[in-house]
Short mmCIF file of C-alpha atoms and ligand atoms in Angstrom, two decimals:
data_model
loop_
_atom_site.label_atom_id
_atom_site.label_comp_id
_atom_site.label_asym_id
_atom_site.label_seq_id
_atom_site.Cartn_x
_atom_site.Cartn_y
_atom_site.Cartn_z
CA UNK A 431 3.16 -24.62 4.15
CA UNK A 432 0.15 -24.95 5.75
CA UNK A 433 -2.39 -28.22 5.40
CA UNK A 434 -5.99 -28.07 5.74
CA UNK A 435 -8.24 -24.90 6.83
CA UNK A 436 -6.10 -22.66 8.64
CA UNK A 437 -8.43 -19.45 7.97
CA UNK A 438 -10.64 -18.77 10.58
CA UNK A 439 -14.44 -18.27 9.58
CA UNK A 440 -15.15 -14.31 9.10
CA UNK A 441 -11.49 -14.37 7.23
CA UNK A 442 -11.83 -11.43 4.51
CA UNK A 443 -10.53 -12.20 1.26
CA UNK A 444 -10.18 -9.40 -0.76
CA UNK A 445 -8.65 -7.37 -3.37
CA UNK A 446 -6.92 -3.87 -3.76
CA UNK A 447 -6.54 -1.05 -5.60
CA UNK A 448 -6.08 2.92 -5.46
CA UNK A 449 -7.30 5.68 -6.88
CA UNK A 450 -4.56 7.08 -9.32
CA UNK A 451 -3.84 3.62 -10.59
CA UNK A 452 -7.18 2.90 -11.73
CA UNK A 453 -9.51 5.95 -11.58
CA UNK A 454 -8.48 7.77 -14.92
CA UNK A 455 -10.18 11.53 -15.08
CA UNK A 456 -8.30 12.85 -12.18
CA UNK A 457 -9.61 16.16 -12.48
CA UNK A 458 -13.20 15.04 -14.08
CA UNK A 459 -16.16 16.56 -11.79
CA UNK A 460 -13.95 19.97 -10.37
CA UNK A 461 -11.48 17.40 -8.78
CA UNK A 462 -8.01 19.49 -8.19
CA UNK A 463 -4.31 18.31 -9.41
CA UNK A 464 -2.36 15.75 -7.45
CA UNK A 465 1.22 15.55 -7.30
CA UNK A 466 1.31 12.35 -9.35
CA UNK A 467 -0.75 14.25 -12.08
CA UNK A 468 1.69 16.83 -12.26
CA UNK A 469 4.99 14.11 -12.02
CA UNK A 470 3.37 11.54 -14.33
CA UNK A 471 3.01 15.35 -16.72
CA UNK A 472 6.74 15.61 -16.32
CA UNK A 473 8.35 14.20 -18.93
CA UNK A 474 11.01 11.48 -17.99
CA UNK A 475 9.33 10.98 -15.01
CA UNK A 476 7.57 7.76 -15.85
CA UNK A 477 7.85 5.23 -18.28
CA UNK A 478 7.13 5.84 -21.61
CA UNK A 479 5.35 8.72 -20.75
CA UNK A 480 2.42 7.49 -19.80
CA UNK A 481 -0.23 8.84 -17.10
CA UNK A 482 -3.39 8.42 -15.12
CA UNK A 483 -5.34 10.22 -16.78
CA UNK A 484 -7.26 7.22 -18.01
CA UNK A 485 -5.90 4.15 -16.24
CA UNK A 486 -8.33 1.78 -15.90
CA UNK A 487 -11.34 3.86 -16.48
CA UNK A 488 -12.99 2.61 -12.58
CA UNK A 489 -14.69 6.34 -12.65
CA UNK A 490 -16.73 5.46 -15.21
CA UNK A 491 -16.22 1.63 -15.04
CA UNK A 492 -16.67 0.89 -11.23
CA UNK A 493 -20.24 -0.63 -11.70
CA UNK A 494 -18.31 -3.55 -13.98
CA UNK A 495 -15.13 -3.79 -11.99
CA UNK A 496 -17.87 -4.46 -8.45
CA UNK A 497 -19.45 -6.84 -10.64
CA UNK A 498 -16.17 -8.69 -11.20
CA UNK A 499 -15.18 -8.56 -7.72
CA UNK A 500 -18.68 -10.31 -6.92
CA UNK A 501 -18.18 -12.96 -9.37
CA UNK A 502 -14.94 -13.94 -7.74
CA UNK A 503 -16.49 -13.90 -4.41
CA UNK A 504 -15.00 -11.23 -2.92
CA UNK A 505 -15.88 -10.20 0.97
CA UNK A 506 -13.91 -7.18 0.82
CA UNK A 507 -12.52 -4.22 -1.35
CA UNK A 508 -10.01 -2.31 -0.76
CA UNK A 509 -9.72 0.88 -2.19
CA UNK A 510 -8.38 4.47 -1.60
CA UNK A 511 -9.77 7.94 -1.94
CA UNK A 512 -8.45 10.68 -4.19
CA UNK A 513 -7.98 13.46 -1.81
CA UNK A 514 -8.11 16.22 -4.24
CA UNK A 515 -11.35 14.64 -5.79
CA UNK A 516 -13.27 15.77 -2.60
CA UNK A 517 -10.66 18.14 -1.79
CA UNK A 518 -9.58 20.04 -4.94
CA UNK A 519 -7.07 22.61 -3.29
CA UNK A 520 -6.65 20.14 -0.04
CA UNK A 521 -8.24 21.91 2.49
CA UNK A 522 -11.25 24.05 2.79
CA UNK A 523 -14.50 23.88 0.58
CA UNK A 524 -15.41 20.23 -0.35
CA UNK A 525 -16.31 19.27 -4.09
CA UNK A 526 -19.75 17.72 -3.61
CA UNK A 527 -19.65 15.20 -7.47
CA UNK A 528 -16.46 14.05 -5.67
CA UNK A 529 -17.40 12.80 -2.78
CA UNK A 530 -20.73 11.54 -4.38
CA UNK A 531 -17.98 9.49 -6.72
CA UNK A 532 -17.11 7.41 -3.52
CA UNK A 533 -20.54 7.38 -1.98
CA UNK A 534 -22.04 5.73 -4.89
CA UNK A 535 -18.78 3.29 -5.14
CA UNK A 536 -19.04 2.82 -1.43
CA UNK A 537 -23.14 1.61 -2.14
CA UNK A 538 -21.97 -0.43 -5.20
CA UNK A 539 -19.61 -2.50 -3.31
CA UNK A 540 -22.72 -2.98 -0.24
CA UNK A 541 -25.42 -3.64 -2.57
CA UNK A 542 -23.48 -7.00 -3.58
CA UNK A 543 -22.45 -7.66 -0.16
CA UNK A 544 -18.53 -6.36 -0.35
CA UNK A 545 -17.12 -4.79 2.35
CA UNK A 546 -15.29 -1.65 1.65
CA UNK A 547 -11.76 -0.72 2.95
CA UNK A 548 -10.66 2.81 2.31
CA UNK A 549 -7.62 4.05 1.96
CA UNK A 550 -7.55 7.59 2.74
CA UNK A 551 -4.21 8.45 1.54
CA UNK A 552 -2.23 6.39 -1.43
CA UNK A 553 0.35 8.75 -2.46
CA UNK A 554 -1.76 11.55 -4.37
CA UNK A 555 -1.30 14.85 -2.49
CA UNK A 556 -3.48 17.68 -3.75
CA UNK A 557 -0.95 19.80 -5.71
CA UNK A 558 -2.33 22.76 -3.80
CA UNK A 559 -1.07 21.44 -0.73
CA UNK A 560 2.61 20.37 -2.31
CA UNK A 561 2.76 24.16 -3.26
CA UNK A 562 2.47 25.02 0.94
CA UNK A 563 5.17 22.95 1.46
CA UNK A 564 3.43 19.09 1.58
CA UNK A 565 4.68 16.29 4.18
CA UNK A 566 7.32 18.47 4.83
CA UNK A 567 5.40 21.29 6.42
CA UNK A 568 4.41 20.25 10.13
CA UNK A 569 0.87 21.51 9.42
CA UNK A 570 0.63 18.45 6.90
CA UNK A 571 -0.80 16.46 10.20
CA UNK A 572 -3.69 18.86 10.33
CA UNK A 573 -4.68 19.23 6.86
CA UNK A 574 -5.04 15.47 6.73
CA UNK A 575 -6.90 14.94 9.96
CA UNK A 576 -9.05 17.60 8.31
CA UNK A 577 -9.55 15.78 5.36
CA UNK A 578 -10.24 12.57 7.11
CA UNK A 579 -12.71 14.14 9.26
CA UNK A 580 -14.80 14.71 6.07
CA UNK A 581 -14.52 11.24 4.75
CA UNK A 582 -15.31 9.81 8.47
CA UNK A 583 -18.26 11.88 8.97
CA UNK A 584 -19.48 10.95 4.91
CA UNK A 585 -18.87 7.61 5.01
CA UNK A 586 -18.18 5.80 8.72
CA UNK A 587 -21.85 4.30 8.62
CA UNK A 588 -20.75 2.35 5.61
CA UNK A 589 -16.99 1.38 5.82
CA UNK A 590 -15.76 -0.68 8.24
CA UNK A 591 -12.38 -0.40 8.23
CA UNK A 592 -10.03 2.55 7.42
CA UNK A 593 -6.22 2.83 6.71
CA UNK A 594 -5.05 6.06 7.23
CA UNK A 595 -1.66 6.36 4.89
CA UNK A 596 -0.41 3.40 2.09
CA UNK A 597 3.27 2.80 2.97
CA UNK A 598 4.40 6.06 4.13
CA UNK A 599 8.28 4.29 3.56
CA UNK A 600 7.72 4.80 -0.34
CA UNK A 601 6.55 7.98 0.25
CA UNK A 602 9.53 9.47 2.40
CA UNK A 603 12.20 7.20 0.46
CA UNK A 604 11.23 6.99 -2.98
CA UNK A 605 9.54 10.07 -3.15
CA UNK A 606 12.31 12.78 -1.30
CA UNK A 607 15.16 10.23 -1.01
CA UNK A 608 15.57 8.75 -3.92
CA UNK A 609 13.49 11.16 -6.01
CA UNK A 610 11.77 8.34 -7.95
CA UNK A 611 8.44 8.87 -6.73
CA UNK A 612 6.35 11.99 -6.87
CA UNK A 613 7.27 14.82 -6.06
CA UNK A 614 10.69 14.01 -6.92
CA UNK A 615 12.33 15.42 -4.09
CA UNK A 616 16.04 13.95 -3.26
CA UNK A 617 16.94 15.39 0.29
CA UNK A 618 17.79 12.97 3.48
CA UNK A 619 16.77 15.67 5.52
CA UNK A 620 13.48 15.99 4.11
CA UNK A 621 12.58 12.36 3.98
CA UNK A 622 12.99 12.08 7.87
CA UNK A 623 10.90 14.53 8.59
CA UNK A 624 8.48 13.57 5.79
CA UNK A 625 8.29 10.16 7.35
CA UNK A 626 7.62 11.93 11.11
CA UNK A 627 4.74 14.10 9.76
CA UNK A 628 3.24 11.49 7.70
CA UNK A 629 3.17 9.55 11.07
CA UNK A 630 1.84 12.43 13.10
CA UNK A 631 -0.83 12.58 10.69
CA UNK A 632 -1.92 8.60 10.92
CA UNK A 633 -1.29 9.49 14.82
CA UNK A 634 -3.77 12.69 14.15
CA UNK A 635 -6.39 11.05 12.14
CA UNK A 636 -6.82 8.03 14.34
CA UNK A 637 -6.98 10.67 17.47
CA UNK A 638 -10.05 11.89 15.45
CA UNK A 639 -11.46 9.10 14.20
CA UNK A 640 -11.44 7.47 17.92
CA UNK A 641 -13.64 10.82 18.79
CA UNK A 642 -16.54 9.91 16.11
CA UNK A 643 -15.76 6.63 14.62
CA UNK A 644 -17.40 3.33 15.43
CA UNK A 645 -15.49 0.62 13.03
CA UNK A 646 -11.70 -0.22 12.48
CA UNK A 647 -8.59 1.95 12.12
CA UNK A 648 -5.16 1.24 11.14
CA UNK A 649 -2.28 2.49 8.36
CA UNK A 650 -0.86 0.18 5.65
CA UNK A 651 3.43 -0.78 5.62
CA UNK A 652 5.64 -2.16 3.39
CA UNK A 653 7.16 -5.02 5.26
CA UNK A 654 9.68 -6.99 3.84
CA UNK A 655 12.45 -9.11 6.17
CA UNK A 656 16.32 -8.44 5.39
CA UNK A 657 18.24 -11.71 5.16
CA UNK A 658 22.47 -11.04 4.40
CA UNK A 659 23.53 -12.58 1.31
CA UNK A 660 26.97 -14.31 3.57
CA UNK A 661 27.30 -14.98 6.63
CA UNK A 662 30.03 -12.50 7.24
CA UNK A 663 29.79 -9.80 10.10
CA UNK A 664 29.51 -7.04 7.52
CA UNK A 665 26.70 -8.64 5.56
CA UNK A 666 24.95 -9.33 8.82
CA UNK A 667 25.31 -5.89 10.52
CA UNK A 668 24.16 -4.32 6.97
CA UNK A 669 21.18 -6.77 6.68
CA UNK A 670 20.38 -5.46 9.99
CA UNK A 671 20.86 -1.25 9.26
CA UNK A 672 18.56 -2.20 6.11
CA UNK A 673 15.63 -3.82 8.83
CA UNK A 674 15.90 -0.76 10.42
CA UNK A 675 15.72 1.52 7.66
CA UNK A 676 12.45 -0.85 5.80
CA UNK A 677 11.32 -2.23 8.86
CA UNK A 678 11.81 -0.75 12.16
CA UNK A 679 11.74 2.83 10.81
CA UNK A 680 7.92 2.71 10.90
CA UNK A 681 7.14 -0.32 13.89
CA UNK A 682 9.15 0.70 16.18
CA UNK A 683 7.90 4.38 16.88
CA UNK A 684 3.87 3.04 15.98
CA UNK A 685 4.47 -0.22 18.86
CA UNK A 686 6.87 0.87 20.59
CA UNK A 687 6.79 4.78 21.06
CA UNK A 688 10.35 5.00 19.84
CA UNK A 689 12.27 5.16 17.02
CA UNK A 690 15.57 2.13 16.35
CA UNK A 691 18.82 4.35 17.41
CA UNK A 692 20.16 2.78 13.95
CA UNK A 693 18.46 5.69 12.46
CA UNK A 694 20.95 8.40 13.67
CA UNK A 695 23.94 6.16 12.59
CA UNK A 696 22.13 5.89 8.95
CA UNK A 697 20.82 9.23 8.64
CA UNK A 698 23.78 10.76 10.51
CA UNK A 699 23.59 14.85 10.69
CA UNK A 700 20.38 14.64 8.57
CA UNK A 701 18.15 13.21 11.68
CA UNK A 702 17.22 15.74 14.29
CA UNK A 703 16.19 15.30 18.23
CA UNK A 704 12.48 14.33 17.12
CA UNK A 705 10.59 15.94 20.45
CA UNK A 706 9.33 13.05 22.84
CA UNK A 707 6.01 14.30 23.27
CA UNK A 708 5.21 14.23 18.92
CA UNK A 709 6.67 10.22 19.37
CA UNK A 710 4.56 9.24 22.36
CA UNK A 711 1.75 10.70 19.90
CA UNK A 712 2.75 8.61 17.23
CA UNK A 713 2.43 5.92 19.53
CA UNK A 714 -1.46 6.03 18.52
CA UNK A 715 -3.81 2.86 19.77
CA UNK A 716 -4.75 1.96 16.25
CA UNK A 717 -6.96 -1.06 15.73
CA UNK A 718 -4.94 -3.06 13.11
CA UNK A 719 -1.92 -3.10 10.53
CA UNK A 720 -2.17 -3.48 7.14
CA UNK A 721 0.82 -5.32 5.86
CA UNK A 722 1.89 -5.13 2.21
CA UNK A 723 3.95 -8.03 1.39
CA UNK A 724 5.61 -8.54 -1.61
CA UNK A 725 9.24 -10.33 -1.46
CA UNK A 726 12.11 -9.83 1.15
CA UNK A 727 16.01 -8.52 0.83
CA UNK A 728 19.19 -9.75 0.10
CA UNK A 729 21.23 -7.49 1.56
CA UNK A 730 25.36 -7.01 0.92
CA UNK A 731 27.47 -4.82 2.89
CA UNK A 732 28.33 -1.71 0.32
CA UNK A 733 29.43 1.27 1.57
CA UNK A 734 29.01 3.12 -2.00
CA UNK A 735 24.77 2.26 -1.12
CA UNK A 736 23.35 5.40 0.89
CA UNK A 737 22.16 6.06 3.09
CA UNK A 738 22.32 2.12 4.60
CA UNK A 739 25.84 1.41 3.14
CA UNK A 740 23.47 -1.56 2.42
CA UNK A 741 22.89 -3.16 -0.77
CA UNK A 742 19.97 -5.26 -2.09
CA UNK A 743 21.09 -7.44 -4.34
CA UNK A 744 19.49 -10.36 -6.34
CA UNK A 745 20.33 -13.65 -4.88
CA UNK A 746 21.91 -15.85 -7.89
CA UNK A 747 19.24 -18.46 -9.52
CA UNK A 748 16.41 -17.49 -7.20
CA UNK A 749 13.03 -16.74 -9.40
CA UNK A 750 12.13 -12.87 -9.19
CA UNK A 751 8.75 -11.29 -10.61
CA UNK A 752 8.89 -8.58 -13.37
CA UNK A 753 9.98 -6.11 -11.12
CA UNK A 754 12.85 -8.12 -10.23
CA UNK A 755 11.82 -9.15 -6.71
CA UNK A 756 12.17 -12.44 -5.40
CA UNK A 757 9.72 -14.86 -4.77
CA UNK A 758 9.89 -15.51 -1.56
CA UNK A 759 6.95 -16.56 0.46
CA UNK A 760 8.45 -17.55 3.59
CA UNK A 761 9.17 -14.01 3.93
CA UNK A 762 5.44 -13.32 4.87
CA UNK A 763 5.26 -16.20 7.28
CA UNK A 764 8.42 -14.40 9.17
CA UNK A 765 6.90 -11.07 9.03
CA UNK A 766 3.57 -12.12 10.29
CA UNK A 767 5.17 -14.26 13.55
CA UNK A 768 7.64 -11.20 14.14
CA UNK A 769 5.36 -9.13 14.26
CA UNK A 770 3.17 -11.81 16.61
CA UNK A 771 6.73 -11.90 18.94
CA UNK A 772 8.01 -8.75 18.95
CA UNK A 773 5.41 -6.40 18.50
CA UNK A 774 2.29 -7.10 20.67
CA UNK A 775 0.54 -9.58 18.07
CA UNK A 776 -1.81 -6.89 16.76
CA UNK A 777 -4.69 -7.76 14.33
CA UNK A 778 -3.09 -7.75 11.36
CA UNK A 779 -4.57 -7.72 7.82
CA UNK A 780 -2.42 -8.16 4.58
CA UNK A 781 -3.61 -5.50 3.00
CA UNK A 782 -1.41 -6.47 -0.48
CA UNK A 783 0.23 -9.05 -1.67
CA UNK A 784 0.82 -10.50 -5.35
CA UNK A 785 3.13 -10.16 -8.47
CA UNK A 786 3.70 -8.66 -11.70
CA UNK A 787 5.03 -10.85 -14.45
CA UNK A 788 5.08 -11.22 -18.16
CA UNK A 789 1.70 -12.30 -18.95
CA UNK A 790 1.22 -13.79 -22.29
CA UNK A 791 -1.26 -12.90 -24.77
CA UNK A 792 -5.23 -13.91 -24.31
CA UNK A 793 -6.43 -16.79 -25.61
CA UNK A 794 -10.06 -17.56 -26.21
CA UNK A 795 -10.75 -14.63 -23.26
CA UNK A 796 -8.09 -15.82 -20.92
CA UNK A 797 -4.73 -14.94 -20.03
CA UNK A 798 -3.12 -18.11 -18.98
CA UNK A 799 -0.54 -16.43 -15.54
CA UNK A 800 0.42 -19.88 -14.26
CA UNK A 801 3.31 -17.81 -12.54
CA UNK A 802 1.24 -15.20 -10.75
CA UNK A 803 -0.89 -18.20 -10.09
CA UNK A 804 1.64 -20.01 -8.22
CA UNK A 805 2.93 -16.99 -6.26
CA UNK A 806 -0.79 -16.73 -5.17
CA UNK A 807 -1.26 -19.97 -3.57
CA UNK A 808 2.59 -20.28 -1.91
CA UNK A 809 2.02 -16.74 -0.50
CA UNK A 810 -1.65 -17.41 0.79
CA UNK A 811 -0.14 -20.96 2.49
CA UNK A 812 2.22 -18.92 4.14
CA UNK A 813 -0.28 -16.41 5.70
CA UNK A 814 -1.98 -19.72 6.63
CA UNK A 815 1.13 -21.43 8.14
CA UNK A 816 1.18 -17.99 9.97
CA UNK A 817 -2.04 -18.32 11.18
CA UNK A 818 -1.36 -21.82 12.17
CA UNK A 819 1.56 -20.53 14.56
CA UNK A 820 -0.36 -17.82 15.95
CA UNK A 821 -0.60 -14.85 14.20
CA UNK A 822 -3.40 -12.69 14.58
CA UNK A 823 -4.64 -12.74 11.02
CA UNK A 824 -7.80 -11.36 9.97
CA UNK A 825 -7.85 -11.05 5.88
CA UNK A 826 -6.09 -10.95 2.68
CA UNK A 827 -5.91 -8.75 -0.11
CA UNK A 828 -4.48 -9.70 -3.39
CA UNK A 829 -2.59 -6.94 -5.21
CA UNK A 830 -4.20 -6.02 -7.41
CA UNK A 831 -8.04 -6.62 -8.87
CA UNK A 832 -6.98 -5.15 -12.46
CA UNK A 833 -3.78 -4.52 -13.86
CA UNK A 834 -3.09 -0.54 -13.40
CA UNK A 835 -0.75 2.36 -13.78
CA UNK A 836 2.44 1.04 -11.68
CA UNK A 837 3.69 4.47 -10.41
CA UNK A 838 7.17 4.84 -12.00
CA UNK A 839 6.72 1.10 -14.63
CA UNK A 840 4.02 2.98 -15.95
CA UNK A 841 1.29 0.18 -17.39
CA UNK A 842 4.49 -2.05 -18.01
CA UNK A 843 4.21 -4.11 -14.87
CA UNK A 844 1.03 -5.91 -14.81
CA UNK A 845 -0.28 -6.72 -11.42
CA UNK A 846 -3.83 -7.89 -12.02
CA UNK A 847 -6.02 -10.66 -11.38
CA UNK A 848 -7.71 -9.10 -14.54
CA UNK A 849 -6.03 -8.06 -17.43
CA UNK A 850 -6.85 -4.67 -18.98
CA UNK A 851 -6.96 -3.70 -22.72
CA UNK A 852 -4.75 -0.91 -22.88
CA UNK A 853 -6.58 0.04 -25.99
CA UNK A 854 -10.38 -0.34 -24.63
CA UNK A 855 -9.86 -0.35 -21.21
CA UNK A 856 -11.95 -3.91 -21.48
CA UNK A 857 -11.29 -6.46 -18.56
CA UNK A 858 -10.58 -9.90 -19.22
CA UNK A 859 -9.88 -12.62 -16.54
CA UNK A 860 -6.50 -14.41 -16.05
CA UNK A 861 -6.15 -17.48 -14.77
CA UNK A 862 -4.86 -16.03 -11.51
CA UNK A 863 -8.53 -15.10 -10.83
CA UNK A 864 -10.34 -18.05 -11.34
CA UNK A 865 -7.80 -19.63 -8.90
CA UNK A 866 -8.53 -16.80 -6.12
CA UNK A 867 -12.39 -17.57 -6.96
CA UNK A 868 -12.00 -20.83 -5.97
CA UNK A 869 -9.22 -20.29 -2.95
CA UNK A 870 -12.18 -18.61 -1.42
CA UNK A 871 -15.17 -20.44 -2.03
CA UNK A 872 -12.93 -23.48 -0.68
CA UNK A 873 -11.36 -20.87 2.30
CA UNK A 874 -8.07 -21.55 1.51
CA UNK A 875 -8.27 -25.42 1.94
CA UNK A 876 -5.22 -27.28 0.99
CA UNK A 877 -3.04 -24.48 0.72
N1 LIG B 1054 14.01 -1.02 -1.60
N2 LIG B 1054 12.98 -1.40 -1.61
N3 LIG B 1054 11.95 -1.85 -1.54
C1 LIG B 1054 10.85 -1.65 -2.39
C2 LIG B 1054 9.70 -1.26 -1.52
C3 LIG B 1054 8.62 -0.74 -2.41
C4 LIG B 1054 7.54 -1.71 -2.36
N4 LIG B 1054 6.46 -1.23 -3.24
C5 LIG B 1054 5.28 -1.43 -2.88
O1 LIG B 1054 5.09 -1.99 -1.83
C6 LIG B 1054 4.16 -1.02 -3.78
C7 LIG B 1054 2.85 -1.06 -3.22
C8 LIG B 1054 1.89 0.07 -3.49
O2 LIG B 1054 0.95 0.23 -2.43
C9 LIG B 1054 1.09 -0.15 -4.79
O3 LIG B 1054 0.46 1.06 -5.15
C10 LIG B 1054 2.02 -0.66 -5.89
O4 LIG B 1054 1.32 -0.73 -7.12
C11 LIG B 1054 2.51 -2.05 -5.46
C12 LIG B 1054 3.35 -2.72 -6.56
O5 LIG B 1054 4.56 -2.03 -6.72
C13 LIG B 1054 3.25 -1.99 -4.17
#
């Protein structure tokens, strides 16, 4: 852990969100269809049925929720952009009340001194564009350079920082892999070339952005180390097919211009002869990487698991949030120094990090979250301790400022600093973010 003040001065401490978790009214204003409005529609998709369609309310809300994240003493905000609110078929004539949406969110946030940091894409393809084909078409790099362009040109005096895709992983695995995740595809050959398009277009809209922008660039990864659960060869060597398949799958071709040869062994017939020239692109001078940290692996050797023949399994008696990850904060600490010795030290922010658990029931305005309250401070030392050792650390963002529609958990799994009134849609403070309030007027002393 680390002692002391290990965050520089100008370290952002922030919060996150994105747009289909909290918005509600996706297609308010002329905004077109996303995928997740048409899987969270499906029924049996997501749990207990429920949808975005009002979420948190934050498109009516958003002057309350930047209030909120001014009391706590937020510097930044990190938030994403529904693309087929400014967008409605994906490409091609822009919805004008759509963008306004973000341009008056954008001016909320700066009037009380928050810095915004936009996501441009966080899972929520325009239908219109699923219906041509989506990440799997190979023009899918084009329509969201496109896109981008729009949002760079409307916003880029205002936002400092841009991340071009949230964890494209979950979108090639649990969304065409496993089938989990809109748009419920389940095809090993798809996902791989998902995952190569959805980095040709991060590689695409940071070649534009370096044309006409002036701040930060970067893209957002799930990062989560892979420890085996023995120390027996089989263990280790699937531990190790499971880094490369979480881990190296994305920070390997981004850092290194190449992707880990595991792949072919994983993926088998299913991964093709990706042309050199499309991976040296890929290989895109971004400015930083957002890392979303949440818990690491246990991994088992299992050849029934595909593709991996890699299980992750819970390790017995260790203490696991609601969605049955562990807690696990020296994870973060390992990813933040790997990626300080194996991967050029890049600025790095942390662009989520936090816990769902069982919250109990408000009490005179408060719900007491001693757990998510704890996970918050050991996981905050650890970026410190990182820090400390040399990582090149810039901010933090806690996932998430209000608890929100969790994808597939539906509004079971409770992320927020601020509990939300499934009934009202009224806010009410855990004790989680009192405790970030004062981690940040106090910069993260003692942690
Ligand atoms: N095998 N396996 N590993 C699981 C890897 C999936 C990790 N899930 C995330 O990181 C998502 C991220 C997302 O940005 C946000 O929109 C979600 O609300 C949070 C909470 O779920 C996290």
């Amino acid at each position: 852990m680390s002692r002391g003040h290990a965050f520089p001065s100008g370290f952002i401490w922030g919060a996150a969100t994105s747009a289909y978790q909290v918005e509600g009214y996706p297609l308010a204003d002329g905004a077109g269809p996303s995928i997740w409005h048409r899987f969270a529609h499906t029924p049996g998709r997501v749990a207990g049925g429920a949808t975005g369609d009002l979420a948190c309310g934050h498109y009516h809300r958003f002057r309350e929720d930047v209030a909120l994240m001014a009391e706590l003493g937020l510097s930044a905000y990190r938030f994403s952009i529904a693309w087929g609110r400014v967008l409605p078929d994906g490409r091609g004539r822009v919805n004008r009340k759509g963008l306004d949406f973000y341009l008056r969110l954008v001016d909320a946030l700066l009037e009380h001194d928050i810095q915004p940091m936009v996501t441009l894409y966080h899972w929520d393809l325009p239908a219109a564009l699923q219906e041509r084909g989506g990440w799997l078409d190979p023009d899918s790099a084009v329509w969201f350079a496109d896109y981008a362009q729009i949002l760079f040109r409307a916003l880029d005096d205002r936002v400092q920082a841009w991340v071009t895709i949230n964890e494209p992983w979950v979108v090639a695995v649990l969304g065409h892999l496993e089938g989990v995740h809109a748009p419920g595809h389940r095809d090993a050959r798809e996902a791989v070339r998902v995952m190569h398009h959805l980095l040709l277009a991060h590689a695409e809209a940071c070649a534009t952005y370096g044309a006409l922008g002036r701040h930060q660039i970067g893209i957002a990864l799930n990062l989560e180390p892979q420890h085996p659960a023995s120390d027996s060869e089989a263990d280790r060597a699937a531990a190790d097919r499971r880094d490369a398949f979480i881990n190296g799958w994305l920070l390997d071709p981004l850092f290194h211009g190449r992707y880990p040869e595991a792949m072919a062994d994983i993926f088998g017939s299913a991964w093709p002869d990706f042309p050199s020239t499309e991976i040296d692109r890929i290989r895109c001078p971004a400015d930083f990487l957002g890392v979303n940290y949440y818990s690491r692996g246990w991994v088992r050797d299992d050849p029934a698991v595909q593709p991996t023949g890699a299980a992750r399994i819970e390790r017995p008696n260790a203490p696991v949030t609601a969605m049955g990850w562990e807690v696990y904060p020296r994870g973060l600490t390992e990813i933040l120094l790997r990626l300080k010795t194996q991967y050029g030290n890049p600025p790095v922010y942390i662009t989520e990090n936090g816990a769902a658990f069982e919250d109990s029931a408000p009490t005179a305005g408060r719900v007491e979250d001693p757990r998510r309250v704890a996970y918050l401070r050991e996981h905050i030392g650890a970026a410190g301790a990182a820090i400390q050792a040399g990582a090149d650390l810039r901010g933090y963002f806690v996932w998430s400022l209000l608890d929100n529609f969790e994808w597939a958990e539906g509004y079971a799994k409770r992320f927020g600093l601020f509990r939300v009134d499934p009934s009202d849609q009224s806010r009410l403070p855990k004790a989680s973010a009192e405790c970030y309030k004062d981690i940040i007027a106090s910069h993260g002393a003692g942690l």
